[in-house]
Amino acid sequence: MKTGFHSTFYAVGDPNDFRPDAWRPYFTPASEPLWTHDTSGTIQFTDEAGIRRMIAREPGQGLAVSYDGPSAPAPERSLLFFAQGEHALGPDFLFLEDGSAVPLGSLLPWARAWQVVEEFLTRPEARPSSVTWVDAASTTLHWPEELR
């Protein structure tokens, strides 16, 4: 199994360079047109034990950031978390062109989204602490019936 970083983005980032300085230019309002070519994508990290962690990004009316990583009691089971944006995560969802949905309250401004990604690129073994995370299975999220 290949360890290290991998990206599924096509127009955003450098797939061969995961230093924060290489990714920083893509997290400014001026880079927004590049994101239209990548409706969604992930930056993934796989460790020596084969445990994969990822940051997923969904451009929309801001940038939604989610984190998928192993659960503490059962590392083989993955947990999904959404970053808490400017507003509380509630019953409203943004449906993206690719058919996925993200909680409307998970949208982050560019600078704040960059803080999360920079922290992930620096310490991928831990969920970034620069935002509050909400478990996707939380009862505070009222997923639309068709997504349950």
Tab-separated table of C-alpha atoms in Angstrom, residues 7-9 12-13 23 26-28 31 35 38-44 54-60 62-68 80-83 96 98 100 102 106-118 120-121 131 133:
chain	number	residue	atom	x	y	z
A	7	SER	CA	-4.957	14.386	-4.318
A	8	THR	CA	-8.021	13.792	-6.486
A	9	PHE	CA	-8.145	17.409	-7.692
A	12	VAL	CA	-6.320	22.800	-7.903
A	13	GLY	CA	-3.053	22.076	-6.102
A	23	TRP	CA	-1.155	24.740	-1.848
A	26	TYR	CA	-5.244	28.020	-4.286
A	27	PHE	CA	-7.056	29.277	-1.185
A	28	THR	CA	-7.671	32.881	-2.133
A	31	SER	CA	-8.244	31.293	-7.318
A	35	TRP	CA	-12.361	25.515	-8.344
A	38	ASP	CA	-12.979	20.709	-9.638
A	39	THR	CA	-16.522	20.475	-8.323
A	40	SER	CA	-15.185	18.409	-5.437
A	41	GLY	CA	-12.109	16.495	-4.456
A	42	THR	CA	-9.953	15.241	-1.645
A	43	ILE	CA	-6.506	15.497	-0.212
A	44	GLN	CA	-5.801	12.084	1.271
A	54	MET	CA	-8.772	12.808	4.108
A	55	ILE	CA	-9.927	16.360	3.775
A	56	ALA	CA	-12.730	16.723	1.253
A	57	ARG	CA	-13.610	20.058	-0.251
A	58	GLU	CA	-16.809	21.115	-1.930
A	59	PRO	CA	-16.820	24.540	-3.551
A	60	GLY	CA	-20.143	26.309	-3.447
A	62	GLY	CA	-17.984	29.112	0.330
A	63	LEU	CA	-15.865	26.031	0.827
A	64	ALA	CA	-17.254	23.080	2.732
A	65	VAL	CA	-14.609	21.034	4.460
A	66	SER	CA	-15.095	17.557	5.798
A	67	TYR	CA	-12.685	15.138	7.472
A	68	ASP	CA	-12.839	11.385	7.131
A	80	LEU	CA	-17.073	11.615	8.760
A	81	PHE	CA	-17.016	15.104	10.254
A	82	PHE	CA	-18.066	18.479	8.819
A	83	ALA	CA	-16.330	21.712	9.760
A	96	LEU	CA	-23.919	20.244	-5.379
A	98	ASP	CA	-22.206	16.148	-8.538
A	100	SER	CA	-23.679	15.265	-3.090
A	102	VAL	CA	-23.236	19.346	2.461
A	106	SER	CA	-20.293	23.970	6.961
A	107	LEU	CA	-19.315	26.590	4.388
A	108	LEU	CA	-16.067	28.340	5.312
A	109	PRO	CA	-14.534	31.542	3.943
A	110	TRP	CA	-11.308	31.035	1.942
A	111	ALA	CA	-8.917	32.085	4.729
A	112	ARG	CA	-10.527	29.815	7.294
A	113	ALA	CA	-10.661	26.866	4.880
A	114	TRP	CA	-6.954	27.374	4.250
A	115	GLN	CA	-6.210	27.159	7.998
A	116	VAL	CA	-7.845	23.716	8.088
A	117	VAL	CA	-6.041	22.434	4.991
A	118	GLU	CA	-2.683	23.837	6.117
A	120	PHE	CA	-3.955	18.815	7.706
A	121	LEU	CA	-0.935	19.053	5.377
A	131	VAL	CA	-12.321	24.554	13.496
A	133	TRP	CA	-16.076	19.512	13.882
